[in-house]
Amino acid sequence: MIVDGEANGLPTLSDLSVNGMARTVRWETGQRDFMLPGCSRMAAPSAESFSGTTAYRYHPITVDAPLRIDAVLVNVDAGVAGGLGVAGIYAADARWQPTRLVANGGQFDASGTGNKTLTFRETLLPPGNYLTAVQCNGNAFNLKHLTANPPIGYQVNRSTPLQYGGFIRFESATVTFGPLLPFGPPIVAATNSDAGFRYHVVLRPV
């Protein structure tokens, strides 16, 4: 294991070779590793507001070898009274559109800050494309994110090729807040940036 070290309260980043280019992040000292399969060049975390939106925010990951997980994690950087969210993982098709829900972390409370570890029954992810997903109830709270370069060589639709590190996130249309839907609402927008995707949801391998 090559560990980059922890300073100033930032997470420890590790290169574990669990799954090809898989990277892991430890949000707190002594905590079990969490990971973003298929991503590289993760940067230190920052925060992003979810004020006023109930759209699903998606981020792409690729699993290269069978991977067992039992939780996802989000981190509330700035909470607000009444703040709620849901998080999980969807399978994705060849065009990186969400299909069925494969891991449902359920609801988290965003009225206070800190890690929100959302556990579920141990789940096997076969090799393939997936999307982490988070939806919030529109209240003005912030989630931490890790900026990372996702898998390359994909597109959301025939007219929008996605380049390495060229987007921050994918979004669905506005959806009524509630439990994650069995099939993910389609991606209808992508926010451009050269900085890399901003991942809010990370996976816990077993």
mmCIF file of N, CA and C in Angstrom, residues 13-100:
data_model
loop_
_atom_site.group_PDB
_atom_site.id
_atom_site.type_symbol
_atom_site.label_atom_id
_atom_site.label_comp_id
_atom_site.label_asym_id
_atom_site.label_seq_id
_atom_site.Cartn_x
_atom_site.Cartn_y
_atom_site.Cartn_z
ATOM 1 N N LEU A 13 -5.245 9.280 1.233
ATOM 2 C CA LEU A 13 -5.497 8.659 -0.055
ATOM 3 C C LEU A 13 -4.544 7.483 -0.218
ATOM 4 N N SER A 14 -5.086 6.355 -0.686
ATOM 5 C CA SER A 14 -4.292 5.148 -0.800
ATOM 6 C C SER A 14 -4.438 4.552 -2.187
ATOM 7 N N ASP A 15 -3.405 3.912 -2.665
ATOM 8 C CA ASP A 15 -3.465 3.172 -3.925
ATOM 9 C C ASP A 15 -3.377 1.691 -3.565
ATOM 10 N N LEU A 16 -4.536 0.984 -3.588
ATOM 11 C CA LEU A 16 -4.605 -0.360 -3.034
ATOM 12 C C LEU A 16 -4.552 -1.481 -4.056
ATOM 13 N N SER A 17 -4.604 -1.170 -5.341
ATOM 14 C CA SER A 17 -4.618 -2.207 -6.367
ATOM 15 C C SER A 17 -5.699 -3.250 -6.098
ATOM 16 N N VAL A 18 -6.827 -2.837 -5.537
ATOM 17 C CA VAL A 18 -7.937 -3.752 -5.306
ATOM 18 C C VAL A 18 -8.551 -4.158 -6.632
ATOM 19 N N ASN A 19 -8.496 -3.248 -7.598
ATOM 20 C CA ASN A 19 -9.370 -3.412 -8.751
ATOM 21 C C ASN A 19 -8.845 -2.556 -9.891
ATOM 22 N N GLY A 20 -7.674 -2.940 -10.396
ATOM 23 C CA GLY A 20 -7.088 -2.160 -11.477
ATOM 24 C C GLY A 20 -6.646 -0.803 -10.990
ATOM 25 N N MET A 21 -7.327 0.255 -11.502
ATOM 26 C CA MET A 21 -6.986 1.618 -11.130
ATOM 27 C C MET A 21 -7.725 2.075 -9.876
ATOM 28 N N ALA A 22 -8.321 1.155 -9.132
ATOM 29 C CA ALA A 22 -9.133 1.544 -7.976
ATOM 30 C C ALA A 22 -8.327 2.374 -6.996
ATOM 31 N N ARG A 23 -8.948 3.393 -6.487
ATOM 32 C CA ARG A 23 -8.367 4.234 -5.449
ATOM 33 C C ARG A 23 -9.253 4.154 -4.228
ATOM 34 N N THR A 24 -8.654 4.343 -3.063
ATOM 35 C CA THR A 24 -9.456 4.352 -1.849
ATOM 36 C C THR A 24 -9.196 5.638 -1.082
ATOM 37 N N VAL A 25 -10.158 6.002 -0.260
ATOM 38 C CA VAL A 25 -10.045 7.193 0.566
ATOM 39 C C VAL A 25 -10.485 6.852 1.980
ATOM 40 N N ARG A 26 -9.753 7.354 2.933
ATOM 41 C CA ARG A 26 -10.098 7.174 4.335
ATOM 42 C C ARG A 26 -10.467 8.548 4.880
ATOM 43 N N TRP A 27 -11.750 8.769 5.113
ATOM 44 C CA TRP A 27 -12.200 10.099 5.520
ATOM 45 C C TRP A 27 -11.789 10.439 6.940
ATOM 46 N N GLU A 28 -11.562 9.431 7.761
ATOM 47 C CA GLU A 28 -11.118 9.669 9.126
ATOM 48 C C GLU A 28 -10.005 8.688 9.461
ATOM 49 N N THR A 29 -9.060 9.122 10.295
ATOM 50 C CA THR A 29 -7.977 8.248 10.723
ATOM 51 C C THR A 29 -8.550 7.006 11.401
ATOM 52 N N GLY A 30 -8.063 5.843 11.011
ATOM 53 C CA GLY A 30 -8.501 4.598 11.609
ATOM 54 C C GLY A 30 -9.761 4.017 11.019
ATOM 55 N N GLN A 31 -10.392 4.738 10.125
ATOM 56 C CA GLN A 31 -11.627 4.256 9.512
ATOM 57 C C GLN A 31 -11.309 3.261 8.397
ATOM 58 N N ARG A 32 -12.250 2.355 8.140
ATOM 59 C CA ARG A 32 -12.068 1.456 6.996
ATOM 60 C C ARG A 32 -12.002 2.251 5.705
ATOM 61 N N ASP A 33 -11.289 1.708 4.729
ATOM 62 C CA ASP A 33 -11.151 2.381 3.447
ATOM 63 C C ASP A 33 -12.461 2.423 2.689
ATOM 64 N N PHE A 34 -12.664 3.520 1.991
ATOM 65 C CA PHE A 34 -13.718 3.650 0.991
ATOM 66 C C PHE A 34 -13.041 3.847 -0.352
ATOM 67 N N MET A 35 -13.773 3.640 -1.446
ATOM 68 C CA MET A 35 -13.103 3.643 -2.740
ATOM 69 C C MET A 35 -13.977 4.230 -3.835
ATOM 70 N N LEU A 36 -13.310 4.615 -4.931
ATOM 71 C CA LEU A 36 -13.941 5.035 -6.177
ATOM 72 C C LEU A 36 -13.345 4.179 -7.286
ATOM 73 N N PRO A 37 -13.929 3.025 -7.589
ATOM 74 C CA PRO A 37 -13.335 2.113 -8.569
ATOM 75 C C PRO A 37 -13.200 2.760 -9.942
ATOM 76 N N GLY A 38 -12.048 2.540 -10.557
ATOM 77 C CA GLY A 38 -11.816 3.018 -11.906
ATOM 78 C C GLY A 38 -11.374 4.459 -11.999
ATOM 79 N N CYS A 39 -11.333 5.171 -10.875
ATOM 80 C CA CYS A 39 -10.961 6.588 -10.901
ATOM 81 C C CYS A 39 -9.490 6.754 -10.532
ATOM 82 N N SER A 40 -8.925 7.862 -10.953
ATOM 83 C CA SER A 40 -7.530 8.143 -10.667
ATOM 84 C C SER A 40 -7.352 9.617 -10.362
ATOM 85 N N ARG A 41 -6.177 9.954 -9.870
ATOM 86 C CA ARG A 41 -5.793 11.335 -9.587
ATOM 87 C C ARG A 41 -6.785 12.032 -8.674
ATOM 88 N N MET A 42 -7.141 11.384 -7.572
ATOM 89 C CA MET A 42 -8.050 12.014 -6.631
ATOM 90 C C MET A 42 -7.348 13.174 -5.938
ATOM 91 N N ALA A 43 -8.084 14.251 -5.738
ATOM 92 C CA ALA A 43 -7.574 15.435 -5.062
ATOM 93 C C ALA A 43 -8.227 15.568 -3.697
ATOM 94 N N ALA A 44 -7.684 16.449 -2.863
ATOM 95 C CA ALA A 44 -8.227 16.688 -1.529
ATOM 96 C C ALA A 44 -9.663 17.185 -1.631
ATOM 97 N N PRO A 45 -10.476 16.891 -0.608
ATOM 98 C CA PRO A 45 -11.899 17.212 -0.694
ATOM 99 C C PRO A 45 -12.188 18.696 -0.579
ATOM 100 N N SER A 46 -13.302 19.081 -1.182
ATOM 101 C CA SER A 46 -13.860 20.410 -1.040
ATOM 102 C C SER A 46 -15.354 20.219 -0.791
ATOM 103 N N ALA A 47 -16.153 21.277 -0.914
ATOM 104 C CA ALA A 47 -17.576 21.166 -0.620
ATOM 105 C C ALA A 47 -18.399 21.778 -1.735
ATOM 106 N N GLU A 48 -19.620 21.274 -1.905
ATOM 107 C CA GLU A 48 -20.511 21.752 -2.946
ATOM 108 C C GLU A 48 -21.928 21.839 -2.400
ATOM 109 N N SER A 49 -22.644 22.929 -2.734
ATOM 110 C CA SER A 49 -23.985 23.145 -2.227
ATOM 111 C C SER A 49 -25.016 22.341 -3.006
ATOM 112 N N PHE A 50 -26.042 21.879 -2.304
ATOM 113 C CA PHE A 50 -27.183 21.214 -2.922
ATOM 114 C C PHE A 50 -28.451 22.058 -2.782
ATOM 115 N N SER A 51 -28.300 23.338 -2.570
ATOM 116 C CA SER A 51 -29.435 24.227 -2.357
ATOM 117 C C SER A 51 -30.361 24.261 -3.560
ATOM 118 N N GLY A 52 -31.639 24.021 -3.316
ATOM 119 C CA GLY A 52 -32.658 24.252 -4.332
ATOM 120 C C GLY A 52 -32.813 23.187 -5.390
ATOM 121 N N THR A 53 -32.056 22.087 -5.327
ATOM 122 C CA THR A 53 -32.173 21.063 -6.364
ATOM 123 C C THR A 53 -32.613 19.733 -5.769
ATOM 124 N N THR A 54 -33.520 19.049 -6.488
ATOM 125 C CA THR A 54 -33.870 17.674 -6.135
ATOM 126 C C THR A 54 -33.552 16.714 -7.283
ATOM 127 N N ALA A 55 -32.762 17.182 -8.243
ATOM 128 C CA ALA A 55 -32.291 16.308 -9.316
ATOM 129 C C ALA A 55 -31.323 15.273 -8.751
ATOM 130 N N TYR A 56 -31.261 14.111 -9.393
ATOM 131 C CA TYR A 56 -30.231 13.136 -9.060
ATOM 132 C C TYR A 56 -28.894 13.644 -9.612
ATOM 133 N N ARG A 57 -27.852 13.560 -8.810
ATOM 134 C CA ARG A 57 -26.500 13.847 -9.287
ATOM 135 C C ARG A 57 -25.751 12.524 -9.389
ATOM 136 N N TYR A 58 -25.215 12.257 -10.574
ATOM 137 C CA TYR A 58 -24.550 10.990 -10.873
ATOM 138 C C TYR A 58 -23.065 11.215 -11.148
ATOM 139 N N HIS A 59 -22.270 10.179 -10.818
ATOM 140 C CA HIS A 59 -20.835 10.203 -11.120
ATOM 141 C C HIS A 59 -20.403 8.798 -11.552
ATOM 142 N N PRO A 60 -19.598 8.674 -12.610
ATOM 143 C CA PRO A 60 -19.283 7.363 -13.194
ATOM 144 C C PRO A 60 -18.137 6.646 -12.489
ATOM 145 N N ILE A 61 -18.309 5.341 -12.308
ATOM 146 C CA ILE A 61 -17.238 4.465 -11.837
ATOM 147 C C ILE A 61 -17.246 3.208 -12.696
ATOM 148 N N THR A 62 -16.107 2.531 -12.755
ATOM 149 C CA THR A 62 -15.987 1.277 -13.502
ATOM 150 C C THR A 62 -15.385 0.208 -12.606
ATOM 151 N N VAL A 63 -16.043 -0.935 -12.535
ATOM 152 C CA VAL A 63 -15.551 -2.077 -11.769
ATOM 153 C C VAL A 63 -14.920 -3.054 -12.748
ATOM 154 N N ASP A 64 -13.627 -3.332 -12.562
ATOM 155 C CA ASP A 64 -12.882 -4.195 -13.487
ATOM 156 C C ASP A 64 -12.842 -5.650 -13.055
ATOM 157 N N ALA A 65 -13.088 -5.901 -11.773
ATOM 158 C CA ALA A 65 -13.109 -7.263 -11.235
ATOM 159 C C ALA A 65 -14.217 -7.320 -10.195
ATOM 160 N N PRO A 66 -14.801 -8.502 -9.935
ATOM 161 C CA PRO A 66 -15.907 -8.564 -8.972
ATOM 162 C C PRO A 66 -15.555 -7.864 -7.661
ATOM 163 N N LEU A 67 -16.475 -7.056 -7.183
ATOM 164 C CA LEU A 67 -16.228 -6.223 -6.010
ATOM 165 C C LEU A 67 -17.410 -6.343 -5.053
ATOM 166 N N ARG A 68 -17.132 -6.702 -3.799
ATOM 167 C CA ARG A 68 -18.173 -6.780 -2.777
ATOM 168 C C ARG A 68 -18.123 -5.516 -1.925
ATOM 169 N N ILE A 69 -19.291 -4.911 -1.717
ATOM 170 C CA ILE A 69 -19.387 -3.705 -0.900
ATOM 171 C C ILE A 69 -20.516 -3.876 0.110
ATOM 172 N N ASP A 70 -20.464 -3.116 1.197
ATOM 173 C CA ASP A 70 -21.536 -3.190 2.198
ATOM 174 C C ASP A 70 -21.967 -1.823 2.708
ATOM 175 N N ALA A 71 -21.480 -0.749 2.079
ATOM 176 C CA ALA A 71 -21.882 0.589 2.510
ATOM 177 C C ALA A 71 -21.429 1.615 1.477
ATOM 178 N N VAL A 72 -22.106 2.752 1.491
ATOM 179 C CA VAL A 72 -21.612 3.949 0.816
ATOM 180 C C VAL A 72 -21.511 5.042 1.874
ATOM 181 N N LEU A 73 -20.748 6.075 1.566
ATOM 182 C CA LEU A 73 -20.541 7.148 2.522
ATOM 183 C C LEU A 73 -20.652 8.489 1.838
ATOM 184 N N VAL A 74 -21.310 9.434 2.511
ATOM 185 C CA VAL A 74 -21.279 10.841 2.136
ATOM 186 C C VAL A 74 -20.809 11.620 3.354
ATOM 187 N N ASN A 75 -20.376 12.847 3.141
ATOM 188 C CA ASN A 75 -19.916 13.683 4.246
ATOM 189 C C ASN A 75 -20.592 15.045 4.144
ATOM 190 N N VAL A 76 -21.378 15.388 5.158
ATOM 191 C CA VAL A 76 -22.058 16.686 5.190
ATOM 192 C C VAL A 76 -21.090 17.723 5.729
ATOM 193 N N ASP A 77 -20.780 18.701 4.898
ATOM 194 C CA ASP A 77 -19.815 19.739 5.271
ATOM 195 C C ASP A 77 -20.492 20.900 5.994
ATOM 196 N N ALA A 78 -21.701 21.239 5.580
ATOM 197 C CA ALA A 78 -22.467 22.306 6.224
ATOM 198 C C ALA A 78 -23.924 21.873 6.248
ATOM 199 N N GLY A 79 -24.435 21.592 7.436
ATOM 200 C CA GLY A 79 -25.796 21.091 7.553
ATOM 201 C C GLY A 79 -26.817 22.207 7.664
ATOM 202 N N VAL A 80 -28.093 21.815 7.604
ATOM 203 C CA VAL A 80 -29.189 22.768 7.744
ATOM 204 C C VAL A 80 -30.381 22.023 8.332
ATOM 205 N N ALA A 81 -31.165 22.695 9.156
ATOM 206 C CA ALA A 81 -32.342 22.075 9.743
ATOM 207 C C ALA A 81 -33.266 21.559 8.647
ATOM 208 N N GLY A 82 -33.692 20.318 8.778
ATOM 209 C CA GLY A 82 -34.581 19.719 7.790
ATOM 210 C C GLY A 82 -33.886 19.147 6.577
ATOM 211 N N GLY A 83 -32.557 19.213 6.531
ATOM 212 C CA GLY A 83 -31.833 18.681 5.383
ATOM 213 C C GLY A 83 -31.836 17.161 5.355
ATOM 214 N N LEU A 84 -32.190 16.585 4.206
ATOM 215 C CA LEU A 84 -32.212 15.136 4.024
ATOM 216 C C LEU A 84 -31.650 14.791 2.660
ATOM 217 N N GLY A 85 -31.083 13.595 2.541
ATOM 218 C CA GLY A 85 -30.614 13.111 1.252
ATOM 219 C C GLY A 85 -30.712 11.601 1.187
ATOM 220 N N VAL A 86 -30.550 11.058 -0.007
ATOM 221 C CA VAL A 86 -30.474 9.618 -0.227
ATOM 222 C C VAL A 86 -29.293 9.348 -1.152
ATOM 223 N N ALA A 87 -28.689 8.171 -1.016
ATOM 224 C CA ALA A 87 -27.513 7.853 -1.820
ATOM 225 C C ALA A 87 -27.457 6.366 -2.113
ATOM 226 N N GLY A 88 -26.875 6.019 -3.269
ATOM 227 C CA GLY A 88 -26.732 4.626 -3.652
ATOM 228 C C GLY A 88 -25.974 4.499 -4.955
ATOM 229 N N ILE A 89 -26.127 3.341 -5.602
ATOM 230 C CA ILE A 89 -25.394 3.031 -6.824
ATOM 231 C C ILE A 89 -26.340 2.413 -7.838
ATOM 232 N N TYR A 90 -26.259 2.895 -9.067
ATOM 233 C CA TYR A 90 -27.018 2.335 -10.188
ATOM 234 C C TYR A 90 -26.061 1.672 -11.173
ATOM 235 N N ALA A 91 -26.518 0.596 -11.780
ATOM 236 C CA ALA A 91 -25.817 0.086 -12.957
ATOM 237 C C ALA A 91 -26.000 1.088 -14.093
ATOM 238 N N ALA A 92 -25.066 1.080 -15.051
ATOM 239 C CA ALA A 92 -25.136 2.003 -16.187
ATOM 240 C C ALA A 92 -25.006 1.227 -17.484
ATOM 241 N N ASP A 93 -25.663 1.729 -18.524
ATOM 242 C CA ASP A 93 -25.567 1.071 -19.824
ATOM 243 C C ASP A 93 -24.335 1.571 -20.582
ATOM 244 N N ALA A 94 -24.198 1.147 -21.833
ATOM 245 C CA ALA A 94 -23.014 1.493 -22.616
ATOM 246 C C ALA A 94 -22.906 2.993 -22.891
ATOM 247 N N ARG A 95 -24.028 3.710 -22.770
ATOM 248 C CA ARG A 95 -24.021 5.162 -22.980
ATOM 249 C C ARG A 95 -23.974 5.919 -21.652
ATOM 250 N N TRP A 96 -23.706 5.212 -20.574
ATOM 251 C CA TRP A 96 -23.610 5.789 -19.235
ATOM 252 C C TRP A 96 -24.928 6.390 -18.765
ATOM 253 N N GLN A 97 -26.038 5.811 -19.216
ATOM 254 C CA GLN A 97 -27.322 6.155 -18.639
ATOM 255 C C GLN A 97 -27.632 5.168 -17.506
ATOM 256 N N PRO A 98 -28.227 5.641 -16.409
ATOM 257 C CA PRO A 98 -28.536 4.740 -15.295
ATOM 258 C C PRO A 98 -29.593 3.715 -15.683
ATOM 259 N N THR A 99 -29.433 2.506 -15.154
ATOM 260 C CA THR A 99 -30.455 1.469 -15.325
ATOM 261 C C THR A 99 -30.992 1.116 -13.933
ATOM 262 N N ARG A 100 -30.760 -0.080 -13.440
ATOM 263 C CA ARG A 100 -31.394 -0.494 -12.190
ATOM 264 C C ARG A 100 -30.540 -0.120 -10.972
#
